[in-house]
Tab-separated table of C-alpha atoms and ligand atoms in Angstrom:
chain	number	residue	atom	x	y	z
B	1	MET	CA	-132.716	10.997	-19.190
B	2	THR	CA	-130.080	12.054	-21.695
B	3	PHE	CA	-129.960	8.836	-23.709
B	4	GLN	CA	-132.659	6.485	-24.799
B	5	VAL	CA	-132.311	3.234	-26.719
B	6	ASP	CA	-135.041	3.213	-29.372
B	7	SER	CA	-134.375	-0.200	-30.899
B	8	VAL	CA	-131.941	-3.073	-30.645
B	9	ASP	CA	-130.954	-5.548	-33.344
B	10	GLY	CA	-128.485	-8.156	-32.145
B	11	ARG	CA	-125.959	-6.014	-30.280
B	12	ALA	CA	-126.510	-3.008	-32.586
B	13	ARG	CA	-128.571	-0.153	-31.170
B	14	ALA	CA	-130.456	2.870	-32.469
B	15	GLY	CA	-130.973	5.558	-29.875
B	16	THR	CA	-131.637	9.212	-29.167
B	17	LEU	CA	-129.187	11.471	-27.382
B	18	SER	CA	-130.712	14.567	-25.768
B	19	THR	CA	-128.544	17.649	-25.297
B	20	ALA	CA	-129.010	21.328	-24.513
B	21	HIS	CA	-128.888	21.936	-28.279
B	22	GLY	CA	-131.399	19.334	-29.308
B	23	GLU	CA	-131.861	15.625	-29.783
B	24	VAL	CA	-129.707	13.631	-32.163
B	25	PRO	CA	-130.215	10.086	-33.424
B	26	THR	CA	-127.624	7.364	-32.937
B	27	PRO	CA	-125.579	5.774	-34.411
B	28	LEU	CA	-124.079	9.256	-34.584
B	29	PHE	CA	-121.053	10.191	-36.673
B	30	MET	CA	-119.345	13.481	-35.803
B	31	PRO	CA	-116.855	15.151	-38.125
B	32	VAL	CA	-113.884	16.741	-36.407
B	33	ALA	CA	-113.933	20.522	-36.005
B	34	THR	CA	-110.635	20.850	-34.139
B	35	ALA	CA	-110.613	24.645	-33.983
B	36	GLY	CA	-114.396	24.995	-34.245
B	37	SER	CA	-114.722	24.423	-37.977
B	38	VAL	CA	-114.818	21.351	-40.220
B	39	ARG	CA	-112.306	22.453	-42.834
B	40	THR	CA	-113.838	23.900	-46.038
B	41	LEU	CA	-117.477	23.263	-44.968
B	42	SER	CA	-119.927	25.899	-43.696
B	43	PRO	CA	-122.420	25.067	-40.926
B	44	GLU	CA	-125.205	25.077	-43.549
B	45	GLU	CA	-123.276	22.626	-45.713
B	46	LEU	CA	-122.587	20.396	-42.706
B	47	SER	CA	-126.303	20.225	-41.956
B	48	GLU	CA	-126.993	19.407	-45.579
B	49	THR	CA	-124.624	16.412	-45.421
B	50	GLY	CA	-126.750	14.992	-42.608
B	51	THR	CA	-124.275	15.973	-39.883
B	52	ARG	CA	-126.049	16.418	-36.541
B	53	ALA	CA	-123.211	17.098	-34.092
B	54	LEU	CA	-119.551	18.156	-34.104
B	55	ILE	CA	-116.552	17.577	-31.886
B	56	ALA	CA	-114.106	20.404	-31.228
B	57	ASN	CA	-110.824	20.374	-29.342
B	58	SER	CA	-110.915	22.556	-26.255
B	59	TYR	CA	-107.139	22.765	-26.003
B	60	SER	CA	-106.831	24.039	-29.597
B	61	LEU	CA	-109.441	26.704	-28.857
B	62	LEU	CA	-107.614	27.652	-25.656
B	63	VAL	CA	-104.422	28.287	-27.624
B	64	ARG	CA	-106.175	30.021	-30.508
B	65	PRO	CA	-108.263	32.196	-30.388
B	66	GLY	CA	-108.362	31.843	-26.550
B	67	VAL	CA	-111.306	31.006	-24.318
B	68	GLU	CA	-112.043	34.715	-23.710
B	69	ALA	CA	-112.608	35.268	-27.455
B	70	VAL	CA	-115.077	32.381	-27.582
B	71	GLU	CA	-116.847	33.661	-24.456
B	72	GLU	CA	-117.071	37.181	-25.886
B	73	ALA	CA	-118.735	35.762	-28.984
B	74	GLY	CA	-121.339	34.170	-26.708
B	75	GLY	CA	-119.952	30.638	-26.387
B	76	ILE	CA	-118.887	27.974	-28.816
B	77	HIS	CA	-122.241	27.756	-30.623
B	78	ALA	CA	-122.403	31.474	-31.345
B	79	PHE	CA	-118.696	31.578	-32.174
B	80	THR	CA	-118.862	28.725	-34.696
B	81	ARG	CA	-122.452	29.375	-35.887
B	82	TRP	CA	-123.176	25.661	-35.403
B	83	ARG	CA	-126.582	25.343	-33.758
B	84	GLY	CA	-126.575	21.614	-33.061
B	85	PRO	CA	-124.819	19.706	-30.291
B	86	ILE	CA	-121.084	20.211	-29.846
B	87	PHE	CA	-118.765	17.836	-28.006
B	88	THR	CA	-115.365	18.997	-26.764
B	89	ASP	CA	-112.400	16.777	-26.119
B	90	SER	CA	-109.684	17.903	-23.719
B	91	GLY	CA	-107.064	17.765	-26.450
B	92	GLY	CA	-104.305	16.626	-24.147
B	93	PHE	CA	-104.168	13.364	-26.043
B	94	GLN	CA	-103.200	14.968	-29.368
B	95	MET	CA	-100.514	17.156	-27.842
B	96	VAL	CA	-98.890	14.290	-26.005
B	97	ARG	CA	-98.809	12.239	-29.175
B	98	LYS	CA	-97.307	15.032	-31.214
B	99	GLY	CA	-94.292	15.193	-28.957
B	100	PHE	CA	-94.982	18.437	-27.101
B	101	LEU	CA	-95.055	16.762	-23.698
B	102	VAL	CA	-92.936	18.355	-20.983
B	103	ARG	CA	-94.047	16.233	-18.032
B	104	LYS	CA	-96.978	14.275	-16.724
B	105	ASP	CA	-97.814	13.274	-13.164
B	106	ASP	CA	-100.911	12.749	-11.053
B	107	ARG	CA	-101.383	16.484	-10.685
B	108	SER	CA	-101.421	17.449	-14.372
B	109	VAL	CA	-100.047	17.150	-17.868
B	110	VAL	CA	-97.689	19.894	-19.014
B	111	PHE	CA	-96.678	20.569	-22.600
B	112	ARG	CA	-95.554	23.290	-24.960
B	113	ASP	CA	-98.353	24.800	-26.952
B	114	HIS	CA	-98.092	24.075	-30.643
B	115	VAL	CA	-98.557	27.713	-31.719
B	116	ARG	CA	-96.308	29.871	-29.523
B	117	GLY	CA	-94.319	27.267	-27.628
B	118	ASP	CA	-95.643	28.497	-24.252
B	119	VAL	CA	-95.690	25.951	-21.451
B	120	ARG	CA	-99.272	25.000	-20.633
B	121	GLU	CA	-100.617	22.889	-17.813
B	122	LEU	CA	-103.842	20.911	-18.057
B	123	THR	CA	-105.369	19.641	-14.835
B	124	PRO	CA	-108.686	17.784	-14.604
B	125	GLU	CA	-110.116	20.887	-12.917
B	126	ASN	CA	-108.956	23.458	-15.439
B	127	VAL	CA	-110.029	21.263	-18.393
B	128	VAL	CA	-113.558	21.014	-16.972
B	129	GLU	CA	-113.574	24.771	-16.346
B	130	LEU	CA	-112.373	25.423	-19.892
B	131	GLU	CA	-115.075	23.172	-21.362
B	132	ALA	CA	-117.714	24.870	-19.199
B	133	ARG	CA	-116.596	28.293	-20.404
B	134	LEU	CA	-116.624	27.163	-24.037
B	135	GLY	CA	-120.170	25.887	-23.495
B	136	ALA	CA	-120.025	22.480	-25.151
B	137	ASP	CA	-123.064	20.209	-24.792
B	138	VAL	CA	-120.890	17.205	-23.991
B	139	ALA	CA	-117.523	17.669	-22.300
B	140	MET	CA	-115.034	14.810	-22.289
B	141	VAL	CA	-112.846	14.293	-19.222
B	142	LEU	CA	-109.067	14.669	-19.190
B	143	ASP	CA	-107.660	11.160	-19.533
B	144	ASP	CA	-104.238	9.572	-19.768
B	145	CYS	CA	-103.707	7.564	-22.935
B	146	PRO	CA	-100.682	5.249	-23.006
B	147	PRO	CA	-99.013	4.809	-26.416
B	148	ALA	CA	-99.643	1.659	-28.468
B	149	GLY	CA	-97.339	-1.134	-27.361
B	150	ALA	CA	-96.774	0.332	-23.872
B	151	ASP	CA	-95.816	-2.308	-21.301
B	152	ARG	CA	-98.147	-3.454	-18.564
B	153	GLU	CA	-96.678	-1.172	-15.940
B	154	ALA	CA	-97.166	1.937	-18.104
B	155	VAL	CA	-100.727	0.953	-19.050
B	156	GLU	CA	-101.543	0.231	-15.420
B	157	ASP	CA	-100.250	3.640	-14.388
B	158	ALA	CA	-102.241	5.437	-17.116
B	159	THR	CA	-105.375	3.480	-16.189
B	160	ARG	CA	-105.025	4.441	-12.542
B	161	ARG	CA	-104.401	8.110	-13.452
B	162	THR	CA	-107.373	8.140	-15.835
B	163	ALA	CA	-109.670	7.061	-12.985
B	164	LEU	CA	-108.121	9.594	-10.593
B	165	TRP	CA	-108.562	12.406	-13.100
B	166	ALA	CA	-112.112	11.327	-14.006
B	167	GLU	CA	-113.108	11.548	-10.340
B	168	ARG	CA	-111.598	15.040	-10.106
B	169	CYS	CA	-113.358	16.112	-13.321
B	170	LEU	CA	-116.646	14.923	-11.836
B	171	GLN	CA	-116.027	16.954	-8.669
B	172	ALA	CA	-115.149	20.057	-10.700
B	173	HIS	CA	-118.120	19.800	-13.046
B	174	THR	CA	-120.843	22.305	-12.213
B	175	ARG	CA	-122.705	23.207	-15.393
B	176	ASP	CA	-126.022	21.396	-15.419
B	177	ASP	CA	-126.770	22.095	-19.089
B	178	GLN	CA	-123.578	20.248	-20.008
B	179	GLN	CA	-122.966	16.504	-19.851
B	180	LEU	CA	-119.648	15.097	-18.694
B	181	TRP	CA	-118.545	11.829	-20.270
B	182	ALA	CA	-115.688	9.612	-19.102
B	183	ILE	CA	-113.089	7.876	-21.283
B	184	THR	CA	-112.070	4.273	-20.678
B	185	GLN	CA	-108.423	3.330	-21.040
B	186	GLY	CA	-106.474	0.167	-20.325
B	187	GLY	CA	-104.859	-0.218	-23.735
B	188	VAL	CA	-105.435	-3.683	-25.171
B	189	ILE	CA	-104.731	-5.506	-21.899
B	190	ASP	CA	-108.035	-7.191	-21.107
B	191	ASP	CA	-108.080	-6.997	-17.307
B	192	LEU	CA	-106.911	-3.360	-17.326
B	193	ARG	CA	-109.527	-2.352	-19.923
B	194	ALA	CA	-112.175	-4.034	-17.777
B	195	ALA	CA	-110.874	-2.431	-14.577
B	196	SER	CA	-110.808	1.013	-16.204
B	197	THR	CA	-114.377	0.634	-17.463
B	198	ARG	CA	-115.641	-0.675	-14.106
B	199	ASP	CA	-113.960	2.148	-12.154
B	200	LEU	CA	-115.494	4.823	-14.388
B	201	VAL	CA	-118.938	3.222	-14.497
B	202	ALA	CA	-118.946	3.120	-10.685
B	203	MET	CA	-118.493	6.911	-10.674
B	204	GLY	CA	-121.677	7.335	-12.728
B	205	PHE	CA	-121.075	9.381	-15.908
B	206	GLU	CA	-123.740	10.286	-18.458
B	207	GLY	CA	-121.797	8.666	-21.291
B	208	TYR	CA	-118.606	6.726	-21.878
B	209	GLY	CA	-115.882	7.232	-24.435
B	210	ILE	CA	-113.804	4.202	-25.355
B	211	GLY	CA	-110.374	5.753	-25.676
B	212	GLY	CA	-106.811	4.944	-26.536
B	213	LEU	CA	-107.571	2.754	-29.542
B	214	SER	CA	-106.782	2.894	-33.267
B	215	ILE	CA	-103.346	4.279	-32.424
B	216	GLY	CA	-101.281	1.526	-34.016
B	217	GLU	CA	-102.282	-1.594	-32.070
B	218	PRO	CA	-103.134	-4.828	-33.971
B	219	VAL	CA	-106.714	-4.581	-35.214
B	220	GLU	CA	-107.901	-7.778	-33.467
B	221	ASP	CA	-106.645	-6.340	-30.161
B	222	MET	CA	-108.624	-3.160	-30.824
B	223	TRP	CA	-111.875	-5.087	-31.327
B	224	ARG	CA	-111.289	-7.166	-28.202
B	225	ALA	CA	-110.756	-3.971	-26.190
B	226	ILE	CA	-113.923	-2.421	-27.655
B	227	ASP	CA	-115.941	-5.519	-26.736
B	228	GLY	CA	-114.384	-5.429	-23.279
B	229	SER	CA	-115.593	-1.853	-22.729
B	230	VAL	CA	-119.012	-2.217	-24.370
B	231	ASP	CA	-119.838	-5.275	-22.241
B	232	LEU	CA	-119.317	-3.300	-19.025
B	233	ILE	CA	-120.936	0.033	-19.918
B	234	PRO	CA	-124.565	0.078	-18.701
B	235	SER	CA	-126.962	-0.401	-21.621
B	236	ASP	CA	-128.754	2.881	-20.868
B	237	ARG	CA	-125.579	4.905	-21.428
B	238	PRO	CA	-124.153	5.981	-24.802
B	239	ARG	CA	-120.914	4.305	-25.900
B	240	TYR	CA	-118.578	6.508	-27.867
B	241	LEU	CA	-115.653	5.035	-29.789
B	242	MET	CA	-113.232	7.932	-30.055
B	243	GLY	CA	-111.221	8.661	-33.167
B	244	VAL	CA	-112.379	5.638	-35.154
B	245	GLY	CA	-114.142	6.392	-38.348
B	246	SER	CA	-113.521	4.572	-41.608
B	247	PRO	CA	-116.817	3.192	-42.988
B	248	ARG	CA	-115.618	-0.359	-42.346
B	249	GLU	CA	-114.708	0.321	-38.713
B	250	VAL	CA	-117.882	2.283	-38.009
B	251	MET	CA	-120.079	-0.523	-39.335
B	252	ASP	CA	-118.171	-3.189	-37.401
B	253	ALA	CA	-118.423	-1.099	-34.233
B	254	VAL	CA	-122.162	-0.423	-34.672
B	255	GLU	CA	-122.601	-4.196	-34.951
B	256	ARG	CA	-120.836	-4.520	-31.568
B	257	GLY	CA	-123.075	-1.992	-29.823
B	258	VAL	CA	-121.216	1.321	-30.220
B	259	ASP	CA	-123.441	4.414	-30.547
B	260	VAL	CA	-121.245	7.455	-31.202
B	261	PHE	CA	-118.207	8.087	-33.412
B	262	ASP	CA	-115.912	10.909	-34.369
B	263	SER	CA	-113.288	10.923	-37.059
B	264	ALA	CA	-111.503	13.198	-39.482
B	265	PHE	CA	-111.382	10.267	-41.924
B	266	PRO	CA	-113.880	11.449	-44.590
B	267	THR	CA	-112.812	15.098	-44.601
B	268	ARG	CA	-109.063	14.535	-44.294
B	269	ASN	CA	-109.230	11.985	-47.113
B	270	ALA	CA	-111.165	14.500	-49.194
B	271	ARG	CA	-108.466	17.125	-48.794
B	272	HIS	CA	-105.933	14.568	-49.985
B	273	GLY	CA	-107.946	13.967	-53.143
B	274	THR	CA	-109.585	10.703	-52.084
B	275	VAL	CA	-113.219	10.374	-53.097
B	276	MET	CA	-115.158	7.734	-51.151
B	277	THR	CA	-117.867	5.978	-53.157
B	278	ARG	CA	-120.265	3.078	-52.674
B	279	GLU	CA	-117.914	0.992	-54.831
B	280	GLY	CA	-114.614	1.935	-53.216
B	281	ARG	CA	-112.346	4.966	-53.310
B	282	PHE	CA	-110.497	6.744	-56.079
B	283	ASP	CA	-108.108	9.670	-56.455
B	284	ILE	CA	-109.639	12.739	-58.116
B	285	THR	CA	-106.169	14.096	-58.978
B	286	ARG	CA	-105.425	11.207	-61.381
B	287	GLY	CA	-104.960	12.382	-64.976
B	288	ARG	CA	-107.721	10.222	-66.439
B	289	MET	CA	-110.306	12.108	-64.347
B	290	ALA	CA	-109.909	14.998	-66.804
B	291	GLY	CA	-112.191	13.229	-69.264
B	292	ASP	CA	-114.598	11.559	-66.840
B	293	ARG	CA	-118.082	13.050	-67.176
B	294	GLY	CA	-119.566	10.850	-64.429
B	295	PRO	CA	-120.562	12.075	-60.950
B	296	LEU	CA	-118.172	11.559	-58.019
B	297	ASP	CA	-120.270	8.538	-56.979
B	298	PRO	CA	-122.895	7.225	-59.431
B	299	ARG	CA	-124.937	5.821	-56.539
B	300	CYS	CA	-124.934	8.989	-54.436
B	301	ASP	CA	-127.906	11.331	-54.072
B	302	CYS	CA	-125.963	14.273	-52.584
B	303	ARG	CA	-126.178	17.739	-54.098
B	304	ILE	CA	-122.590	17.672	-55.376
B	305	CYS	CA	-123.084	14.414	-57.271
B	306	GLY	CA	-126.182	15.966	-58.837
B	307	GLU	CA	-124.428	19.167	-59.895
B	308	VAL	CA	-120.859	18.494	-61.021
B	309	ASP	CA	-118.850	15.751	-62.705
B	310	ARG	CA	-115.428	14.275	-61.979
B	311	ALA	CA	-113.827	16.169	-64.862
B	312	TYR	CA	-114.923	19.491	-63.370
B	313	VAL	CA	-113.684	18.664	-59.851
B	314	HIS	CA	-110.395	17.489	-61.377
B	315	HIS	CA	-110.218	20.757	-63.348
B	316	LEU	CA	-110.651	22.808	-60.143
B	317	TRP	CA	-107.825	20.824	-58.533
B	318	ARG	CA	-105.616	21.363	-61.610
B	319	SER	CA	-106.400	25.103	-61.515
B	320	ASN	CA	-105.522	25.409	-57.822
B	321	ASP	CA	-109.080	26.406	-56.989
B	322	THR	CA	-109.513	25.082	-53.436
B	323	ARG	CA	-113.252	24.716	-53.986
B	324	TRP	CA	-112.548	21.139	-55.102
B	325	MET	CA	-111.811	20.314	-51.446
B	326	ASN	CA	-115.190	21.684	-50.430
B	327	LEU	CA	-116.973	19.563	-53.058
B	328	VAL	CA	-115.182	16.315	-52.158
B	329	SER	CA	-115.449	16.961	-48.398
B	330	PHE	CA	-119.190	17.500	-48.756
B	331	HIS	CA	-119.662	14.302	-50.731
B	332	ASN	CA	-117.456	12.129	-48.476
B	333	LEU	CA	-119.164	13.344	-45.324
B	334	HIS	CA	-122.575	12.868	-46.921
B	335	LEU	CA	-121.601	9.272	-47.678
B	336	MET	CA	-120.649	8.643	-44.030
B	337	GLN	CA	-123.869	10.221	-42.798
B	338	SER	CA	-125.925	8.153	-45.256
B	339	LEU	CA	-124.206	5.051	-43.970
B	340	VAL	CA	-125.058	5.684	-40.295
B	341	ALA	CA	-128.592	6.816	-41.195
B	342	GLY	CA	-129.039	3.614	-43.222
B	343	ALA	CA	-127.708	1.561	-40.311
B	344	ARG	CA	-130.165	3.259	-37.953
B	345	ALA	CA	-133.120	2.602	-40.256
B	346	ALA	CA	-132.070	-1.045	-40.631
B	347	ILE	CA	-131.678	-1.534	-36.864
B	348	ALA	CA	-135.197	-0.145	-36.340
B	349	VAL	CA	-136.675	-2.945	-38.467
B	350	GLY	CA	-134.311	-5.706	-37.337
B	351	ALA	CA	-132.452	-5.778	-40.649
B	352	PHE	CA	-128.987	-4.552	-39.705
B	353	ALA	CA	-127.176	-7.779	-40.635
B	354	GLY	CA	-128.656	-7.668	-44.151
B	355	PHE	CA	-127.914	-3.968	-44.504
B	356	LYS	CA	-124.284	-4.495	-43.514
B	357	GLU	CA	-123.926	-7.484	-45.823
B	358	GLY	CA	-125.358	-5.569	-48.795
B	359	TRP	CA	-122.979	-2.714	-48.136
B	360	GLU	CA	-120.002	-5.081	-47.851
B	361	ARG	CA	-120.944	-6.752	-51.124
B	362	ALA	CA	-120.950	-3.352	-52.854
B	363	GLY	CA	-117.270	-2.912	-52.013
B	364	THR	CA	-117.433	0.172	-49.806
B	365	SER	CA	-116.245	-1.944	-46.909
B	366	SER	CA	-112.726	-1.903	-48.331
B	367	GLN	CA	-112.411	1.726	-47.181
L	401	ZN	ZN1	-122.230	12.558	-53.512
C-alpha cells in the first residue's frame, strides 16, 4: 500500500504517502525544483521550512546536465543531495507551452530544446526510461495538455492521446521502487474530464495527477474540473493537483479532497520581492521598508522572522546582495508548509472548516 488515508473531515483528507525515500504526510505541498534545486535554498534549508518532497522536471535534467551526469552521481537523490521523496514530471507540458513545439502525433511530441535548440523527441517509453534512470520516487506519465480555450475537437484528441500514452507508459514501467502516476486531462469540458479520469483509473495507477488546469481558464471552470476528477479517483489513491499553489487555491482544493500539490508560487514570488504573510502580501523592495524594524511576518515562527527585520532584508536587496532572495524564499515556503501542516492537524480532529475560516478571516486568503 503506497497511500493511506489517516483521517477524513468532510471531503478533506489527511493521509500518508509511502515512497522508497520515506513516508510523507498529506496534504503535501512540493516546491518546484525544475533542474533539481529549489532556487536559492539548500536541502537543509528546505527541510527546515517543513518541505518533505520536491518535484523536478525530467526533461530539464535531460537537457542539462544530461541523464548520464545524474546517473554518474548515483541518481537524482545523490545528485541533488535531497534525501526525501522526489517526483519527476515529464516536462513536455512546459516546452509545448513555451512555443518550442515542432510536431505532436500519437507516436511522440517533438520540440527544440530550450538550451541548444536541438530537436528532441519524447515518447511515453523514453520518458518512463528517463524517469527510471533519474531514480525519482514518483514518475509522472507523459500526457497531452490542450491549451486553455481549445475547442472540443482538440480537447477530445488530447484526452484520447493522454490515455494512449498513459497505457504505453504503464507497459514501459519496470522499476518496482518507483511509482508511476497518471495525469487526467479533458480541459474544462465535463464529459471529457470524466472520460479521461475513468480511462486512467481503469488502467490502475498508484496515484492520479489532475492536469491541464490553472492555465488561463475561468476559475469556476477549474473548480468544476477538479471536482469532476476527484469524484472519480478511487478514495484509496492520492489526488495530485498539478501546478496549483497559491495559499487560497491550496486550501480550497484540500477542502475538495485533493492531497498533493506542487507550485513555484511561494519561491517565485519571493524572488520578485513579494513577502507572503498571515495578513496578506507586501513588496520588500518598497522604499518605506528601509525603516521597518518588524519581522517579515509578525505572526511567523520561522527562523528568518526570528533573526532579521524588514529593514535588513530591504538593505540586502538595495545592496544587490542576493541573500535577500534566500531569506524571503525560506519564509514564504515556511508559510506554505505551515498552512498545509495546520490543515492536516485540523482535519485529524474534524476542525478543518474552522481552521480554514480562521485563516480566511486573517486575510491570507487574498493571496
Ligand atoms: Zn517567517
